[in-house]
Tab-separated table of C-alpha atoms in Angstrom:
chain	number	residue	atom	x	y	z
A	10	UNK	CA	-85.146	-14.340	-80.235
A	11	UNK	CA	-87.516	-14.597	-77.275
A	12	UNK	CA	-86.604	-13.970	-73.656
A	13	UNK	CA	-85.973	-17.658	-72.925
A	14	UNK	CA	-83.592	-18.008	-75.852
A	15	UNK	CA	-81.788	-14.827	-74.799
A	16	UNK	CA	-81.426	-16.132	-71.252
A	17	UNK	CA	-80.159	-19.479	-72.532
A	18	UNK	CA	-77.663	-18.183	-75.060
A	19	UNK	CA	-76.560	-14.806	-73.708
A	20	UNK	CA	-77.173	-14.742	-69.971
A	21	UNK	CA	-76.745	-18.374	-68.984
A	22	UNK	CA	-73.326	-17.817	-67.332
A	23	UNK	CA	-74.707	-14.853	-65.376
A	24	UNK	CA	-77.758	-16.873	-64.357
A	25	UNK	CA	-75.557	-19.770	-63.216
A	26	UNK	CA	-73.369	-17.348	-61.256
A	27	UNK	CA	-76.448	-15.834	-59.600
A	28	UNK	CA	-78.003	-19.219	-58.802
A	29	UNK	CA	-74.787	-20.770	-57.480
A	30	UNK	CA	-74.121	-17.691	-55.340
A	31	UNK	CA	-77.572	-17.778	-53.715
A	32	UNK	CA	-77.695	-21.569	-53.256
A	33	UNK	CA	-74.200	-21.643	-51.746
A	34	UNK	CA	-75.063	-18.909	-49.249
A	35	UNK	CA	-78.246	-20.677	-48.145
A	36	UNK	CA	-76.522	-24.067	-47.829
A	37	UNK	CA	-73.577	-22.524	-45.975
A	38	UNK	CA	-75.809	-20.778	-43.466
A	39	UNK	CA	-77.859	-23.934	-42.896
A	40	UNK	CA	-74.686	-25.894	-42.162
A	41	UNK	CA	-73.187	-23.235	-39.871
A	42	UNK	CA	-76.444	-22.938	-37.960
A	43	UNK	CA	-76.505	-26.720	-37.462
A	44	UNK	CA	-72.911	-26.596	-36.205
A	45	UNK	CA	-73.813	-23.740	-33.890
A	46	UNK	CA	-76.739	-25.741	-32.495
A	47	UNK	CA	-74.651	-28.909	-32.173
A	48	UNK	CA	-76.956	-30.848	-34.476
A	49	UNK	CA	-76.339	-32.987	-37.517
A	50	UNK	CA	-73.118	-34.584	-38.781
A	51	UNK	CA	-71.284	-31.290	-39.421
A	52	UNK	CA	-68.423	-30.035	-37.266
A	53	UNK	CA	-65.971	-27.137	-37.340
A	54	UNK	CA	-63.253	-27.566	-39.937
A	55	UNK	CA	-60.098	-27.750	-37.829
A	56	UNK	CA	-56.768	-28.920	-39.265
A	57	UNK	CA	-53.730	-29.280	-36.965
A	58	UNK	CA	-55.352	-26.954	-34.469
A	59	UNK	CA	-56.106	-24.309	-37.118
A	60	UNK	CA	-59.727	-23.383	-37.768
A	61	UNK	CA	-60.036	-23.320	-41.555
A	62	UNK	CA	-62.809	-20.852	-42.388
A	63	UNK	CA	-64.866	-21.431	-45.508
A	64	UNK	CA	-63.481	-18.232	-47.015
A	65	UNK	CA	-60.303	-20.222	-47.752
A	66	UNK	CA	-61.846	-22.653	-50.262
A	67	UNK	CA	-63.955	-19.705	-51.422
A	68	UNK	CA	-60.842	-17.751	-52.387
A	69	UNK	CA	-59.418	-20.758	-54.207
A	70	UNK	CA	-62.628	-21.328	-56.181
A	71	UNK	CA	-62.959	-17.638	-57.044
A	72	UNK	CA	-59.386	-17.424	-58.322
A	73	UNK	CA	-59.658	-20.638	-60.327
A	74	UNK	CA	-62.976	-19.498	-61.802
A	75	UNK	CA	-61.571	-16.081	-62.723
A	76	UNK	CA	-58.508	-17.584	-64.437
A	77	UNK	CA	-60.709	-20.063	-66.289
A	78	UNK	CA	-63.098	-17.316	-67.378
A	79	UNK	CA	-60.258	-15.336	-68.920
A	80	UNK	CA	-58.754	-18.430	-70.495
A	81	UNK	CA	-61.884	-19.631	-72.276
A	82	UNK	CA	-62.779	-16.111	-73.501
A	83	UNK	CA	-66.508	-16.623	-73.111
A	84	UNK	CA	-66.734	-19.927	-74.975
A	85	UNK	CA	-68.986	-22.739	-73.790
A	86	UNK	CA	-68.850	-24.802	-71.607
A	87	UNK	CA	-65.894	-23.054	-69.959
A	88	UNK	CA	-67.868	-19.856	-69.403
A	89	UNK	CA	-70.631	-21.712	-67.568
A	90	UNK	CA	-68.161	-23.706	-65.453
A	91	UNK	CA	-66.216	-20.596	-64.480
A	92	UNK	CA	-69.464	-18.805	-63.598
A	93	UNK	CA	-70.414	-21.560	-61.160
A	94	UNK	CA	-66.936	-21.602	-59.617
A	95	UNK	CA	-66.977	-17.828	-59.149
A	96	UNK	CA	-70.519	-17.864	-57.767
A	97	UNK	CA	-69.736	-20.552	-55.200
A	98	UNK	CA	-66.360	-19.056	-54.284
A	99	UNK	CA	-67.585	-15.462	-53.989
A	100	UNK	CA	-70.504	-16.564	-51.812
A	101	UNK	CA	-68.181	-18.390	-49.405
A	102	UNK	CA	-65.879	-15.356	-49.218
A	103	UNK	CA	-68.588	-12.723	-48.767
A	104	UNK	CA	-70.343	-14.852	-46.138
A	105	UNK	CA	-67.293	-14.083	-43.987
A	106	UNK	CA	-66.779	-10.529	-45.208
A	107	UNK	CA	-67.034	-9.124	-41.684
A	108	UNK	CA	-64.256	-11.453	-40.495
A	109	UNK	CA	-61.979	-10.301	-43.310
A	110	UNK	CA	-62.752	-6.650	-42.679
A	111	UNK	CA	-62.172	-6.782	-38.915
A	112	UNK	CA	-59.557	-9.546	-38.850
A	113	UNK	CA	-61.557	-11.027	-35.977
A	114	UNK	CA	-63.841	-14.017	-35.639
A	115	UNK	CA	-67.136	-12.111	-35.463
A	116	UNK	CA	-69.281	-14.540	-37.457
A	117	UNK	CA	-72.096	-14.781	-34.912
A	118	UNK	CA	-71.626	-11.386	-33.294
A	119	UNK	CA	-73.720	-8.316	-34.186
A	120	UNK	CA	-70.759	-7.059	-36.221
A	121	UNK	CA	-71.004	-10.225	-38.286
A	122	UNK	CA	-74.344	-9.077	-39.679
A	123	UNK	CA	-72.332	-6.954	-42.084
A	124	UNK	CA	-71.593	-10.134	-44.038
A	125	UNK	CA	-75.300	-10.807	-44.487
A	126	UNK	CA	-75.882	-7.235	-45.644
A	127	UNK	CA	-73.044	-7.452	-48.176
A	128	UNK	CA	-74.425	-10.743	-49.516
A	129	UNK	CA	-77.907	-9.220	-49.809
A	130	UNK	CA	-76.533	-6.240	-51.739
A	131	UNK	CA	-74.582	-8.566	-54.030
A	132	UNK	CA	-77.686	-10.635	-54.722
A	133	UNK	CA	-79.598	-7.444	-55.538
A	134	UNK	CA	-76.888	-6.261	-57.924
A	135	UNK	CA	-76.636	-9.639	-59.648
A	136	UNK	CA	-80.412	-9.875	-59.882
A	137	UNK	CA	-80.733	-6.470	-61.543
A	138	UNK	CA	-77.918	-7.308	-63.946
A	139	UNK	CA	-79.637	-10.602	-64.766
A	140	UNK	CA	-82.881	-8.755	-65.490
A	141	UNK	CA	-81.052	-6.540	-67.961
A	142	UNK	CA	-80.346	-3.397	-65.952
A	143	UNK	CA	-77.144	-1.929	-67.337
A	144	UNK	CA	-76.117	1.561	-66.207
A	145	UNK	CA	-73.917	1.987	-69.311
A	146	UNK	CA	-76.441	0.769	-71.882
A	147	UNK	CA	-78.439	3.428	-73.746
A	148	UNK	CA	-80.437	0.943	-75.810
A	149	UNK	CA	-83.497	1.307	-73.610
A	150	UNK	CA	-83.359	5.033	-72.955
A	151	UNK	CA	-84.239	7.948	-75.146
A	152	UNK	CA	-81.725	10.501	-73.896
A	153	UNK	CA	-79.142	9.410	-76.461
A	154	UNK	CA	-75.485	8.440	-76.099
A	155	UNK	CA	-74.175	11.999	-75.689
A	156	UNK	CA	-76.523	12.768	-72.807
A	157	UNK	CA	-75.781	9.350	-71.318
A	158	UNK	CA	-72.036	9.993	-71.330
A	159	UNK	CA	-72.651	13.384	-69.752
A	160	UNK	CA	-74.782	11.962	-66.935
A	161	UNK	CA	-72.658	8.891	-66.116
A	162	UNK	CA	-70.038	10.900	-64.135
A	163	UNK	CA	-72.848	12.524	-62.157
A	164	UNK	CA	-74.436	9.150	-61.392
A	165	UNK	CA	-71.096	7.664	-60.355
A	166	UNK	CA	-70.327	10.667	-58.148
A	167	UNK	CA	-73.719	10.389	-56.444
A	168	UNK	CA	-73.204	6.642	-55.852
A	169	UNK	CA	-69.774	7.315	-54.318
A	170	UNK	CA	-71.283	10.053	-52.153
A	171	UNK	CA	-73.895	7.553	-50.935
A	172	UNK	CA	-71.078	5.215	-49.893
A	173	UNK	CA	-69.302	8.023	-48.037
A	174	UNK	CA	-72.602	8.820	-46.316
A	175	UNK	CA	-72.957	5.208	-45.186
A	176	UNK	CA	-75.870	4.406	-47.509
A	177	UNK	CA	-74.530	1.252	-49.110
A	178	UNK	CA	-77.880	-0.185	-50.197
A	179	UNK	CA	-78.827	3.076	-51.855
A	180	UNK	CA	-75.466	3.185	-53.632
A	181	UNK	CA	-75.872	-0.322	-55.076
A	182	UNK	CA	-79.410	0.307	-56.301
A	183	UNK	CA	-78.424	3.785	-57.489
A	184	UNK	CA	-75.807	2.350	-59.840
A	185	UNK	CA	-78.638	0.745	-61.801
A	186	UNK	CA	-81.417	3.240	-61.071
A	187	UNK	CA	-79.734	6.671	-60.798
A	188	UNK	CA	-82.646	8.443	-59.116
A	189	UNK	CA	-81.913	6.475	-55.933
A	190	UNK	CA	-78.291	7.629	-55.952
A	191	UNK	CA	-79.365	11.244	-56.500
A	192	UNK	CA	-81.786	11.083	-53.592
A	193	UNK	CA	-79.262	9.425	-51.291
A	194	UNK	CA	-76.589	11.983	-52.165
A	195	UNK	CA	-78.865	14.883	-51.246
A	196	UNK	CA	-80.284	13.519	-48.003
A	197	UNK	CA	-78.561	13.455	-44.618
A	198	UNK	CA	-75.727	11.010	-44.076
A	199	UNK	CA	-75.794	8.191	-41.553
A	200	UNK	CA	-74.512	9.600	-38.238
A	201	UNK	CA	-71.484	7.282	-37.995
A	202	UNK	CA	-70.432	7.594	-41.632
A	203	UNK	CA	-67.141	9.104	-42.770
A	204	UNK	CA	-69.041	12.040	-44.300
A	205	UNK	CA	-70.820	12.877	-41.044
A	206	UNK	CA	-67.697	12.551	-38.916
A	207	UNK	CA	-65.714	14.941	-41.083
A	208	UNK	CA	-68.290	17.473	-42.217
A	209	UNK	CA	-71.172	17.654	-39.748
A	210	UNK	CA	-71.421	20.009	-36.820
A	211	UNK	CA	-72.690	18.545	-33.525
A	212	UNK	CA	-76.132	19.980	-34.233
A	213	UNK	CA	-76.278	18.437	-37.689
A	214	UNK	CA	-74.969	15.142	-36.334
A	215	UNK	CA	-77.825	15.101	-33.823
A	216	UNK	CA	-80.253	15.733	-36.662
A	217	UNK	CA	-78.735	12.906	-38.701
A	218	UNK	CA	-78.899	10.597	-35.682
A	219	UNK	CA	-82.591	11.400	-35.151
A	220	UNK	CA	-83.319	10.819	-38.847
A	221	UNK	CA	-81.455	7.487	-38.805
A	222	UNK	CA	-83.259	6.352	-35.664
A	223	UNK	CA	-86.626	7.176	-37.188
A	224	UNK	CA	-85.768	5.223	-40.324
A	225	UNK	CA	-84.341	2.239	-38.431
A	226	UNK	CA	-87.307	2.088	-36.065
A	227	UNK	CA	-89.629	1.916	-39.047
A	228	UNK	CA	-87.683	-0.277	-41.481
A	229	UNK	CA	-84.444	-1.450	-39.857
A	230	UNK	CA	-85.914	-4.040	-37.507
A	231	UNK	CA	-87.831	-5.594	-40.404
A	232	UNK	CA	-84.638	-5.991	-42.395
A	233	UNK	CA	-82.710	-7.370	-39.432
A	234	UNK	CA	-85.500	-9.851	-38.704
A	235	UNK	CA	-85.306	-11.164	-42.253
A	236	UNK	CA	-81.540	-11.406	-41.925
A	237	UNK	CA	-81.810	-13.251	-38.598
A	238	UNK	CA	-84.328	-15.667	-40.104
A	239	UNK	CA	-82.058	-16.496	-43.029
A	240	UNK	CA	-78.615	-16.304	-41.472
A	241	UNK	CA	-79.200	-16.864	-37.763
A	242	UNK	CA	-79.574	-14.439	-34.872
A	243	UNK	CA	-76.305	-12.954	-33.556
A	244	UNK	CA	-75.056	-13.853	-30.097
A	245	UNK	CA	-76.104	-11.385	-27.409
A	246	UNK	CA	-72.739	-10.696	-25.768
A	247	UNK	CA	-74.462	-9.242	-22.706
A	248	UNK	CA	-75.611	-12.767	-21.838
A	249	UNK	CA	-72.105	-14.264	-21.966
A	250	UNK	CA	-70.740	-14.617	-18.431
A	251	UNK	CA	-67.166	-15.484	-17.483
A	252	UNK	CA	-65.609	-16.270	-14.103
A	253	UNK	CA	-62.682	-14.181	-12.921
A	254	UNK	CA	-59.728	-15.708	-11.005
A	255	UNK	CA	-61.129	-14.355	-7.738
A	256	UNK	CA	-64.365	-16.255	-8.284
A	257	UNK	CA	-66.495	-13.281	-9.277
A	258	UNK	CA	-68.430	-13.258	-12.518
A	259	UNK	CA	-68.800	-10.583	-15.144
A	260	UNK	CA	-70.195	-10.133	-18.590
A	261	UNK	CA	-67.669	-11.025	-21.272
A	262	UNK	CA	-67.348	-8.156	-23.781
A	263	UNK	CA	-66.042	-10.534	-26.422
A	264	UNK	CA	-68.396	-12.376	-28.770
A	265	UNK	CA	-68.845	-16.062	-28.198
A	266	UNK	CA	-66.642	-18.295	-30.383
A	267	UNK	CA	-68.363	-18.794	-33.707
A	268	UNK	CA	-69.159	-22.093	-35.310
A	269	UNK	CA	-68.568	-22.020	-39.009
């Protein structure tokens, strides 16, 4: 069986999930950016004064797709239909991940960029799974099943340590390519991570902050620029001005109301 046949018969649901996830995210961001700019026929979804975020239909689609996936037990065409439902639903939910996490409407604020980062990590994980990367499969390695079982706990521990150190991208990639997790576990944590707050001395925190700044100055702006290009640039809250009752003006510390 060639690669195309394998993709068609064995990985078609995963491919459909991946494709529907990516397409839904792109379409959603195009629509929300048009709403934000006041262009096109789209408007905020408001029902009886309640702003219905797109995570709501996303949750419904994800749940329906999950139930259907279990019900059909991998048979076609139910498996393909459930994959599309889950891909669309999960994309709508994760596009507003930052709102769910903070329980605040931060869609266009700098904090809202977390949603874009989570979506990017999910796309990376799905893409590697689609290409055949399986951290629990020893078919393509020569270390043997015994050695694989022995190293899996180490790999998982290193990935968890990366998460505690605030290195989420490294953790996701490290699940599939363990050397990344090992490297991330050894290196300094991000300065605002749970690991740094609990375990680092002030001197070590300063060192971690300097290391993070050096990395962000070199690579971070590039990643944020790509994110801004795809998902829209966050609102600069320093430019939002409100008028006080006494007639004076001041910068509003709250993010501008989002349009989604």
